[in-house]
Structures are given as C-alpha cells and as structure tokens.
mmCIF file of C-alpha atoms in Angstrom:
data_model
loop_
_atom_site.group_PDB
_atom_site.id
_atom_site.type_symbol
_atom_site.label_atom_id
_atom_site.label_comp_id
_atom_site.label_asym_id
_atom_site.label_seq_id
_atom_site.Cartn_x
_atom_site.Cartn_y
_atom_site.Cartn_z
ATOM 1 C CA UNK T 75 0.000 0.000 0.000
ATOM 2 C CA UNK T 76 1.356 3.403 -0.970
ATOM 3 C CA UNK T 77 1.934 6.226 1.493
ATOM 4 C CA UNK T 78 -1.019 8.103 0.005
ATOM 5 C CA UNK T 79 -3.366 5.167 0.545
ATOM 6 C CA UNK T 80 -2.162 4.756 4.128
ATOM 7 C CA UNK T 81 -2.740 8.448 4.789
ATOM 8 C CA UNK T 82 -6.162 8.292 3.162
ATOM 9 C CA UNK T 83 -7.174 5.268 5.223
ATOM 10 C CA UNK T 84 -6.016 6.901 8.476
ATOM 11 C CA UNK T 85 -7.882 10.118 7.690
ATOM 12 C CA UNK T 86 -10.995 8.096 6.877
ATOM 13 C CA UNK T 87 -10.676 6.209 10.173
ATOM 14 C CA UNK T 88 -10.503 9.513 12.034
ATOM 15 C CA UNK T 89 -13.499 10.776 10.085
ATOM 16 C CA UNK T 90 -15.520 7.677 10.998
ATOM 17 C CA UNK T 91 -14.577 8.185 14.633
ATOM 18 C CA UNK T 92 -15.999 11.709 14.491
ATOM 19 C CA UNK T 93 -19.161 10.471 12.778
ATOM 20 C CA UNK T 94 -19.586 7.839 15.493
ATOM 21 C CA UNK T 95 -19.138 10.455 18.217
ATOM 22 C CA UNK T 96 -21.742 12.539 16.356
ATOM 23 C CA UNK T 97 -24.155 9.582 16.627
ATOM 24 C CA UNK T 98 -23.369 8.993 20.311
ATOM 25 C CA UNK T 99 -24.357 12.565 21.173
ATOM 26 C CA UNK T 100 -27.610 12.043 19.248
ATOM 27 C CA UNK T 101 -28.265 8.967 21.384
ATOM 28 C CA UNK T 102 -27.460 10.843 24.601
ATOM 29 C CA UNK T 103 -29.817 13.708 23.762
ATOM 30 C CA UNK T 104 -32.441 11.315 22.382
ATOM 31 C CA UNK T 105 -33.115 10.040 25.872
ATOM 32 C CA UNK T 106 -34.469 13.476 26.833
ATOM 33 C CA UNK T 107 -35.650 15.287 23.708
ATOM 34 C CA UNK T 108 -37.651 14.293 20.595
ATOM 35 C CA UNK T 109 -35.434 13.118 17.740
ATOM 36 C CA UNK T 110 -36.930 15.643 15.291
ATOM 37 C CA UNK T 111 -36.138 18.473 17.691
ATOM 38 C CA UNK T 112 -32.503 17.365 17.911
ATOM 39 C CA UNK T 113 -32.309 17.097 14.124
ATOM 40 C CA UNK T 114 -33.821 20.563 13.664
ATOM 41 C CA UNK T 115 -31.349 22.359 15.915
ATOM 42 C CA UNK T 116 -28.366 20.339 14.671
ATOM 43 C CA UNK T 117 -29.178 21.219 11.068
ATOM 44 C CA UNK T 118 -29.900 24.828 12.014
ATOM 45 C CA UNK T 119 -26.510 25.203 13.691
ATOM 46 C CA UNK T 120 -24.728 23.550 10.759
ATOM 47 C CA UNK T 121 -26.137 26.118 8.345
ATOM 48 C CA UNK T 122 -23.924 29.174 9.167
ATOM 49 C CA UNK T 123 -20.583 27.595 8.149
ATOM 50 C CA UNK T 124 -22.186 26.043 5.070
ATOM 51 C CA UNK T 125 -23.795 29.361 4.190
ATOM 52 C CA UNK T 126 -20.342 30.954 4.014
ATOM 53 C CA UNK T 127 -19.352 28.417 1.359
ATOM 54 C CA UNK T 128 -22.665 28.674 -0.475
ATOM 55 C CA UNK T 129 -22.510 32.463 -0.694
ATOM 56 C CA UNK T 130 -19.060 32.237 -2.249
ATOM 57 C CA UNK T 131 -20.212 29.834 -4.963
ATOM 58 C CA UNK T 132 -18.820 31.376 -8.197
ATOM 59 C CA UNK T 133 -21.276 29.734 -10.582
ATOM 60 C CA UNK T 134 -24.207 31.797 -11.804
ATOM 61 C CA UNK T 135 -27.843 30.788 -11.982
ATOM 62 C CA UNK T 136 -31.060 30.622 -10.024
ATOM 63 C CA UNK T 137 -31.928 28.238 -7.213
ATOM 64 C CA UNK T 138 -34.480 26.482 -9.426
ATOM 65 C CA UNK T 139 -33.301 22.931 -10.190
ATOM 66 C CA UNK T 140 -32.990 21.760 -13.780
ATOM 67 C CA UNK T 141 -34.280 18.329 -12.740
ATOM 68 C CA UNK T 142 -36.942 19.102 -10.132
ATOM 69 C CA UNK T 143 -38.105 15.493 -9.735
ATOM 70 C CA UNK T 144 -34.697 14.001 -8.939
ATOM 71 C CA UNK T 145 -33.612 16.989 -6.854
ATOM 72 C CA UNK T 146 -36.890 16.830 -4.932
ATOM 73 C CA UNK T 147 -36.633 13.052 -4.475
ATOM 74 C CA UNK T 148 -33.036 13.328 -3.285
ATOM 75 C CA UNK T 149 -33.938 16.126 -0.854
ATOM 76 C CA UNK T 150 -36.833 14.134 0.616
ATOM 77 C CA UNK T 151 -34.606 11.054 0.913
ATOM 78 C CA UNK T 152 -31.897 12.980 2.747
ATOM 79 C CA UNK T 153 -34.433 14.394 5.197
ATOM 80 C CA UNK T 154 -36.006 10.945 5.653
ATOM 81 C CA UNK T 155 -32.566 9.433 6.181
ATOM 82 C CA UNK T 156 -31.781 12.020 8.857
ATOM 83 C CA UNK T 157 -35.116 11.517 10.613
ATOM 84 C CA UNK T 158 -34.813 7.731 10.522
ATOM 85 C CA UNK T 159 -31.201 7.723 11.671
ATOM 86 C CA UNK T 160 -31.701 10.239 14.497
ATOM 87 C CA UNK T 161 -34.710 8.356 15.851
ATOM 88 C CA UNK T 162 -33.066 4.928 15.529
ATOM 89 C CA UNK T 163 -29.923 6.071 17.345
ATOM 90 C CA UNK T 164 -32.035 7.500 20.161
ATOM 91 C CA UNK T 165 -33.907 4.238 20.902
ATOM 92 C CA UNK T 166 -31.765 1.292 19.669
ATOM 93 C CA UNK T 167 -28.297 -0.042 20.539
ATOM 94 C CA UNK T 168 -25.619 1.602 18.429
ATOM 95 C CA UNK T 169 -24.306 -1.641 16.908
ATOM 96 C CA UNK T 170 -27.786 -2.679 15.832
ATOM 97 C CA UNK T 171 -28.448 0.655 14.120
ATOM 98 C CA UNK T 172 -25.163 0.532 12.208
ATOM 99 C CA UNK T 173 -25.842 -3.042 11.133
ATOM 100 C CA UNK T 174 -29.115 -1.979 9.516
ATOM 101 C CA UNK T 175 -27.754 1.244 8.008
ATOM 102 C CA UNK T 176 -24.851 -0.669 6.452
ATOM 103 C CA UNK T 177 -27.426 -2.393 4.247
ATOM 104 C CA UNK T 178 -27.718 0.791 2.161
ATOM 105 C CA UNK T 179 -24.974 -0.260 -0.343
ATOM 106 C CA UNK T 180 -26.831 -3.525 -0.926
ATOM 107 C CA UNK T 181 -30.031 -1.620 -1.636
ATOM 108 C CA UNK T 182 -28.165 0.623 -4.081
ATOM 109 C CA UNK T 183 -27.132 -2.471 -6.004
ATOM 110 C CA UNK T 184 -30.730 -3.729 -6.112
ATOM 111 C CA UNK T 185 -32.172 -0.346 -7.124
ATOM 112 C CA UNK T 186 -29.484 0.268 -9.750
ATOM 113 C CA UNK T 187 -31.103 -2.374 -11.980
ATOM 114 C CA UNK T 188 -34.519 -0.711 -12.553
ATOM 115 C CA UNK T 189 -33.430 2.899 -11.993
ATOM 116 C CA UNK T 190 -29.963 3.028 -13.589
ATOM 117 C CA UNK T 191 -30.223 0.149 -16.061
ATOM 118 C CA UNK T 192 -27.190 -1.592 -14.590
ATOM 119 C CA UNK T 193 -26.590 -5.259 -15.261
ATOM 120 C CA UNK T 194 -25.808 -7.009 -11.997
ATOM 121 C CA UNK T 195 -23.973 -10.315 -12.284
ATOM 122 C CA UNK T 196 -24.595 -13.473 -10.324
ATOM 123 C CA UNK T 197 -21.704 -12.788 -7.923
ATOM 124 C CA UNK T 198 -23.101 -9.455 -6.797
ATOM 125 C CA UNK T 199 -26.621 -10.887 -6.550
ATOM 126 C CA UNK T 200 -25.278 -13.582 -4.234
ATOM 127 C CA UNK T 201 -23.505 -10.909 -2.178
ATOM 128 C CA UNK T 202 -26.727 -8.892 -1.943
ATOM 129 C CA UNK T 203 -28.696 -11.962 -0.843
ATOM 130 C CA UNK T 204 -26.097 -12.769 1.808
ATOM 131 C CA UNK T 205 -26.167 -9.196 3.082
ATOM 132 C CA UNK T 206 -29.961 -9.084 3.241
ATOM 133 C CA UNK T 207 -29.894 -12.370 5.150
ATOM 134 C CA UNK T 208 -27.577 -10.582 7.548
ATOM 135 C CA UNK T 209 -30.202 -7.871 8.013
ATOM 136 C CA UNK T 210 -32.814 -10.528 8.827
ATOM 137 C CA UNK T 211 -30.433 -12.108 11.333
ATOM 138 C CA UNK T 212 -29.976 -8.740 13.058
ATOM 139 C CA UNK T 213 -33.716 -8.010 13.105
ATOM 140 C CA UNK T 214 -34.806 -11.588 13.969
ATOM 141 C CA UNK T 215 -38.446 -11.052 12.955
ATOM 142 C CA UNK T 216 -40.737 -13.284 14.994
ATOM 143 C CA UNK T 217 -38.061 -14.040 17.594
ATOM 144 C CA UNK T 218 -37.785 -10.502 18.959
ATOM 145 C CA UNK T 219 -40.330 -7.672 18.826
ATOM 146 C CA UNK T 220 -39.655 -5.073 16.134
ATOM 147 C CA UNK T 221 -40.347 -1.496 17.107
ATOM 148 C CA UNK T 222 -40.404 1.935 15.513
ATOM 149 C CA UNK T 223 -36.650 2.192 15.956
ATOM 150 C CA UNK T 224 -36.058 -0.767 13.637
ATOM 151 C CA UNK T 225 -38.466 0.649 11.059
ATOM 152 C CA UNK T 226 -36.744 4.032 11.334
ATOM 153 C CA UNK T 227 -33.333 2.442 10.718
ATOM 154 C CA UNK T 228 -34.685 0.556 7.689
ATOM 155 C CA UNK T 229 -36.213 3.794 6.412
ATOM 156 C CA UNK T 230 -32.833 5.502 6.844
ATOM 157 C CA UNK T 231 -31.017 2.780 4.891
ATOM 158 C CA UNK T 232 -33.579 2.809 2.073
ATOM 159 C CA UNK T 233 -33.598 6.601 1.869
ATOM 160 C CA UNK T 234 -29.790 6.672 1.756
ATOM 161 C CA UNK T 235 -29.818 4.204 -1.141
ATOM 162 C CA UNK T 236 -32.401 6.208 -3.085
ATOM 163 C CA UNK T 237 -30.402 9.375 -2.463
ATOM 164 C CA UNK T 238 -27.290 7.716 -3.943
ATOM 165 C CA UNK T 239 -29.306 6.650 -6.988
ATOM 166 C CA UNK T 240 -30.598 10.201 -7.415
ATOM 167 C CA UNK T 241 -27.056 11.577 -7.262
ATOM 168 C CA UNK T 242 -26.046 9.156 -9.998
ATOM 169 C CA UNK T 243 -28.991 10.187 -12.187
ATOM 170 C CA UNK T 244 -28.256 13.874 -11.675
ATOM 171 C CA UNK T 245 -24.526 13.614 -12.354
ATOM 172 C CA UNK T 246 -23.112 17.120 -12.577
ATOM 173 C CA UNK T 247 -26.186 18.644 -14.214
ATOM 174 C CA UNK T 248 -27.147 20.591 -11.077
ATOM 175 C CA UNK T 249 -25.250 23.338 -9.301
ATOM 176 C CA UNK T 250 -23.680 22.219 -6.036
ATOM 177 C CA UNK T 251 -25.452 24.974 -4.143
ATOM 178 C CA UNK T 252 -28.814 23.493 -5.177
ATOM 179 C CA UNK T 253 -27.840 19.992 -4.072
ATOM 180 C CA UNK T 254 -26.809 21.324 -0.662
ATOM 181 C CA UNK T 255 -29.499 23.930 -0.100
ATOM 182 C CA UNK T 256 -32.713 22.106 -1.040
ATOM 183 C CA UNK T 257 -32.315 19.312 1.544
ATOM 184 C CA UNK T 258 -31.720 21.975 4.210
ATOM 185 C CA UNK T 259 -34.889 23.799 3.234
ATOM 186 C CA UNK T 260 -36.866 20.553 3.328
ATOM 187 C CA UNK T 261 -35.453 19.701 6.721
ATOM 188 C CA UNK T 262 -36.296 23.100 8.222
ATOM 189 C CA UNK T 263 -39.859 22.860 6.929
ATOM 190 C CA UNK T 264 -40.547 19.299 8.108
ATOM 191 C CA UNK T 265 -38.678 19.195 11.398
ATOM 192 C CA UNK T 266 -39.560 22.804 12.181
ATOM 193 C CA UNK T 267 -43.250 21.998 11.771
ATOM 194 C CA UNK T 268 -42.848 19.060 14.170
ATOM 195 C CA UNK T 269 -41.824 21.424 16.969
ATOM 196 C CA UNK T 270 -45.440 22.508 17.226
ATOM 197 C CA UNK T 271 -46.431 18.945 18.153
ATOM 198 C CA UNK T 272 -43.547 17.751 20.295
ATOM 199 C CA UNK T 273 -41.158 20.266 21.816
ATOM 200 C CA UNK T 274 -39.262 20.223 25.061
ATOM 201 C CA UNK T 275 -37.327 23.328 26.201
ATOM 202 C CA UNK T 276 -33.602 22.625 25.983
ATOM 203 C CA UNK T 277 -31.049 23.484 28.609
ATOM 204 C CA UNK T 278 -28.209 25.646 27.347
ATOM 205 C CA UNK T 279 -25.680 22.794 27.639
ATOM 206 C CA UNK T 280 -27.893 20.452 25.639
ATOM 207 C CA UNK T 281 -28.437 23.096 22.969
ATOM 208 C CA UNK T 282 -24.673 23.473 22.765
ATOM 209 C CA UNK T 283 -24.413 19.716 22.204
ATOM 210 C CA UNK T 284 -26.601 20.025 19.114
ATOM 211 C CA UNK T 285 -23.991 22.485 17.874
ATOM 212 C CA UNK T 286 -21.311 19.887 18.609
ATOM 213 C CA UNK T 287 -23.286 17.399 16.474
ATOM 214 C CA UNK T 288 -23.234 19.892 13.605
ATOM 215 C CA UNK T 289 -19.518 20.638 14.047
ATOM 216 C CA UNK T 290 -18.578 16.953 14.176
ATOM 217 C CA UNK T 291 -20.580 16.197 11.030
ATOM 218 C CA UNK T 292 -18.899 18.989 9.076
ATOM 219 C CA UNK T 293 -15.422 18.182 10.404
ATOM 220 C CA UNK T 294 -15.866 14.511 9.488
ATOM 221 C CA UNK T 295 -16.993 15.509 6.004
ATOM 222 C CA UNK T 296 -13.906 17.655 5.416
ATOM 223 C CA UNK T 297 -11.638 14.875 6.721
ATOM 224 C CA UNK T 298 -13.190 12.550 4.139
ATOM 225 C CA UNK T 299 -12.355 15.099 1.453
ATOM 226 C CA UNK T 300 -8.711 14.950 2.527
ATOM 227 C CA UNK T 301 -8.879 11.144 2.704
ATOM 228 C CA UNK T 302 -10.147 10.764 -0.876
ATOM 229 C CA UNK T 303 -7.628 13.312 -2.098
ATOM 230 C CA UNK T 304 -4.793 11.328 -0.496
ATOM 231 C CA UNK T 305 -5.805 7.757 -1.327
ATOM 232 C CA UNK T 306 -7.755 5.652 -3.786
ATOM 233 C CA UNK T 307 -11.506 5.328 -3.218
ATOM 234 C CA UNK T 308 -11.297 1.540 -3.002
ATOM 235 C CA UNK T 309 -8.921 1.860 -0.035
ATOM 236 C CA UNK T 310 -10.744 4.695 1.693
ATOM 237 C CA UNK T 311 -14.384 3.597 1.373
ATOM 238 C CA UNK T 312 -14.144 0.374 3.444
ATOM 239 C CA UNK T 313 -13.031 2.420 6.456
ATOM 240 C CA UNK T 314 -16.712 3.253 6.965
ATOM 241 C CA UNK T 315 -17.123 -0.166 8.554
ATOM 242 C CA UNK T 316 -14.806 0.862 11.381
ATOM 243 C CA UNK T 317 -17.874 2.599 12.786
ATOM 244 C CA UNK T 318 -18.982 -0.796 14.063
ATOM 245 C CA UNK T 319 -15.912 -0.913 16.309
ATOM 246 C CA UNK T 320 -16.711 2.561 17.602
ATOM 247 C CA UNK T 321 -20.312 1.508 18.151
ATOM 248 C CA UNK T 322 -19.302 -1.510 20.223
ATOM 249 C CA UNK T 323 -16.815 0.535 22.275
ATOM 250 C CA UNK T 324 -19.173 3.463 22.899
ATOM 251 C CA UNK T 325 -22.125 1.185 23.539
ATOM 252 C CA UNK T 326 -20.148 -0.949 25.998
ATOM 253 C CA UNK T 327 -18.674 1.866 28.087
ATOM 254 C CA UNK T 328 -21.380 4.550 27.887
ATOM 255 C CA UNK T 329 -24.667 2.665 27.596
ATOM 256 C CA UNK T 330 -23.943 -0.825 28.899
ATOM 257 C CA UNK T 331 -24.799 -2.369 25.509
ATOM 258 C CA UNK T 332 -23.446 -5.834 24.755
ATOM 259 C CA UNK T 333 -23.850 -6.970 21.119
ATOM 260 C CA UNK T 334 -25.345 -10.466 21.089
ATOM 261 C CA UNK T 335 -24.386 -13.303 18.771
ATOM 262 C CA UNK T 336 -27.026 -12.718 16.068
ATOM 263 C CA UNK T 337 -26.127 -9.006 15.840
ATOM 264 C CA UNK T 338 -22.422 -9.828 15.416
ATOM 265 C CA UNK T 339 -23.152 -12.547 12.836
ATOM 266 C CA UNK T 340 -25.614 -10.393 10.879
ATOM 267 C CA UNK T 341 -23.328 -7.370 10.915
ATOM 268 C CA UNK T 342 -20.455 -9.530 9.686
ATOM 269 C CA UNK T 343 -22.504 -10.793 6.747
ATOM 270 C CA UNK T 344 -23.620 -7.278 5.822
ATOM 271 C CA UNK T 345 -20.104 -5.841 5.956
ATOM 272 C CA UNK T 346 -18.590 -8.777 4.061
ATOM 273 C CA UNK T 347 -21.214 -8.393 1.330
ATOM 274 C CA UNK T 348 -20.542 -4.665 0.980
ATOM 275 C CA UNK T 349 -16.796 -5.198 0.819
ATOM 276 C CA UNK T 350 -17.210 -7.934 -1.802
ATOM 277 C CA UNK T 351 -19.344 -5.671 -4.003
ATOM 278 C CA UNK T 352 -16.742 -2.922 -3.676
ATOM 279 C CA UNK T 353 -13.987 -5.381 -4.630
ATOM 280 C CA UNK T 354 -15.929 -6.481 -7.718
ATOM 281 C CA UNK T 355 -16.280 -2.871 -8.835
ATOM 282 C CA UNK T 356 -12.597 -2.202 -8.176
ATOM 283 C CA UNK T 357 -11.658 -5.126 -10.416
ATOM 284 C CA UNK T 358 -13.926 -3.803 -13.156
ATOM 285 C CA UNK T 359 -16.462 -6.611 -12.898
ATOM 286 C CA UNK T 360 -19.235 -4.024 -12.812
ATOM 287 C CA UNK T 361 -19.273 -2.259 -16.175
ATOM 288 C CA UNK T 362 -21.513 0.637 -15.197
ATOM 289 C CA UNK T 363 -20.464 1.026 -11.562
ATOM 290 C CA UNK T 364 -23.373 2.872 -9.911
ATOM 291 C CA UNK T 365 -21.468 5.470 -7.923
ATOM 292 C CA UNK T 366 -19.099 3.519 -5.683
ATOM 293 C CA UNK T 367 -18.161 6.636 -3.757
ATOM 294 C CA UNK T 368 -21.752 7.687 -3.278
ATOM 295 C CA UNK T 369 -22.874 4.307 -2.028
ATOM 296 C CA UNK T 370 -20.236 4.184 0.720
ATOM 297 C CA UNK T 371 -21.029 7.611 2.104
ATOM 298 C CA UNK T 372 -24.183 8.433 3.993
ATOM 299 C CA UNK T 373 -25.592 11.926 3.825
ATOM 300 C CA UNK T 374 -27.716 14.014 6.130
ATOM 301 C CA UNK T 375 -28.690 17.641 6.482
ATOM 302 C CA UNK T 376 -26.190 17.981 9.343
ATOM 303 C CA UNK T 377 -23.388 16.246 7.436
ATOM 304 C CA UNK T 378 -23.564 16.802 3.644
ATOM 305 C CA UNK T 379 -21.892 14.335 1.333
ATOM 306 C CA UNK T 380 -18.133 14.842 1.289
ATOM 307 C CA UNK T 381 -18.033 14.818 -2.526
ATOM 308 C CA UNK T 382 -20.418 17.784 -2.699
ATOM 309 C CA UNK T 383 -18.323 19.742 -0.220
ATOM 310 C CA UNK T 384 -15.254 18.885 -2.276
ATOM 311 C CA UNK T 385 -16.954 20.016 -5.478
ATOM 312 C CA UNK T 386 -18.023 23.299 -3.888
ATOM 313 C CA UNK T 387 -14.501 24.011 -2.634
ATOM 314 C CA UNK T 388 -13.095 23.217 -6.077
ATOM 315 C CA UNK T 389 -15.620 25.487 -7.779
ATOM 316 C CA UNK T 390 -14.840 28.253 -5.332
ATOM 317 C CA UNK T 391 -11.128 27.939 -6.027
#
C-alpha cells in the first residue's frame, strides 16, 4: 500500500470516529428530547458555516433545479434518512443501528437495476442476498419484537440508497449549491413543523451539544475530502465499517450495551457483502459502476456528502 493510501485510510478512520461520536451525542440527547427536535437544531446550527461556502459559490444561476423530480426526491430522501437515523440512534443499541444502516450499499445495487439500467452479475446478486440475510439475522423477525426504531433504521437505509441513486442520475447537471441547499430547506420545513407537536425546552448545555453534532458532522466531512484526495476510493471507502468498532466501544462503556451473537453474525454478513461488491467494482467486474463513492457515504442535512463539499470548494477555487 502506498503512502497516500495509508494516509487516506487513516484520515478516513478519524473521520468515521468523528461520525460515530456525532451519533453517540444524538443517542445521549435522544433520551431526553424528541429526535426531530434534535435534528432541527443540529441542522440549524450547521447552516452558518455552510452558508459561508454557499454564498461564495462562483457559478451563476437561479436556485431552481434543472431536474426538479430528482432533486426533490433526493432532498426528501436525505431528510427521511436524517429523521430515521436520528430516531433509531435514540432508541436502539448503536451496533444494531449501524448493522441496519450498512445495508444501504446492498439496496443501491438492487435499485441500480430498474433505476440506472445496470446489469448485476450473479456474484453481486449472491452478495446482496447474503447481506440481506444478515439484516434478517440482526432483526430476527418473529423471535424478537420489532419497534419503531427498527423501522426508522430501515427507512434511513432505504432513503440513503435512493439518495445515492438520485445523485447518480443527476450527475453534474445541477449546481452544487442546489444539491446542498434544497435538503436543508426541506429539513427546516418538516422538522420545524414538528416542533409545534412535540417540543421540550432545551437546557443551554444540551443546545450546545446540538452544535457539537453539527460541528462533528462537518469536520468529518472535510476529513473525508482529505482522505479521498490522499488515497484511492477503493482503499478509503471500506473504512466506513470501522464505525462498528466505535459503536461496540461506545455502547459498551457509555450505555452498557453488549452486542449479542445474532447481531455480530448479521453485521459480519452485511459488511462482508458490501466489501465484496466494492472489490468487484474495483476489479472492473461491474461495467456501469453505480457510484461507488456515493454508495459508501451516507448523507444528512447535518453532514452533507463529502463529494459535494469537495466540489463546492473546487468550484470556489
């Protein structure tokens, strides 16, 4: 492995550690406040630094998207992914949430057939089937009761996959500012409206923690930019799975969570399937390659996709 790939992998590991800390704070606050309220303030406090970048966007044009359907679908998916993820982290063990969310790359592969026209070979279909079996092992339907947290995590994984598909369909046809701004607007409208139904006054320290969530998400995103600039995507992307180690460590020491056998087995199947699909694309076995980088990077209104931040910085320069 070259020095650049080593540097990229280390930066990605640090980024995943920040993302995991971001999720731990969500879980801590989720025990006291509604998940939508946490999401609203986290996204609100992430807007000022992003606004500085958006205002310096050198490209000209209006804020009306050229492809309103795909931009609208992507925006709704990002908001849904944030809502599902925030709620799941607040009520479920960390390792279980990550196991379900890691199924998003498998769903991208499935959805790429009808929506992108990709031809998926038998090897990747077998990997997808193995990964989805892993999801069933984690959920154990019929053996353990499934609650709203599990449904929220599944919604987050599905929404993340659809968002990646939308990014692939859009390509570079839309201005970066539109891809960043519209999900924020959708989030403010939906989560802001929810405050009228479920709102609990926040202590100053807890409100500050929502700002920490925003700062960690943005810092992790910029570290990923540096990681992909230093190393090859195929070496950087798998570092996302290190979040499972963070989840086990944080869950063990902060919340007394002990991953059981089925969760470990299911998570292993899901991660192995995702890594196998990535390896097949690296070797060129997938001719169309439906956005490898997009599929291994989640996106939320508090932590925009690293590639969009990178594009905006490049356009600004």
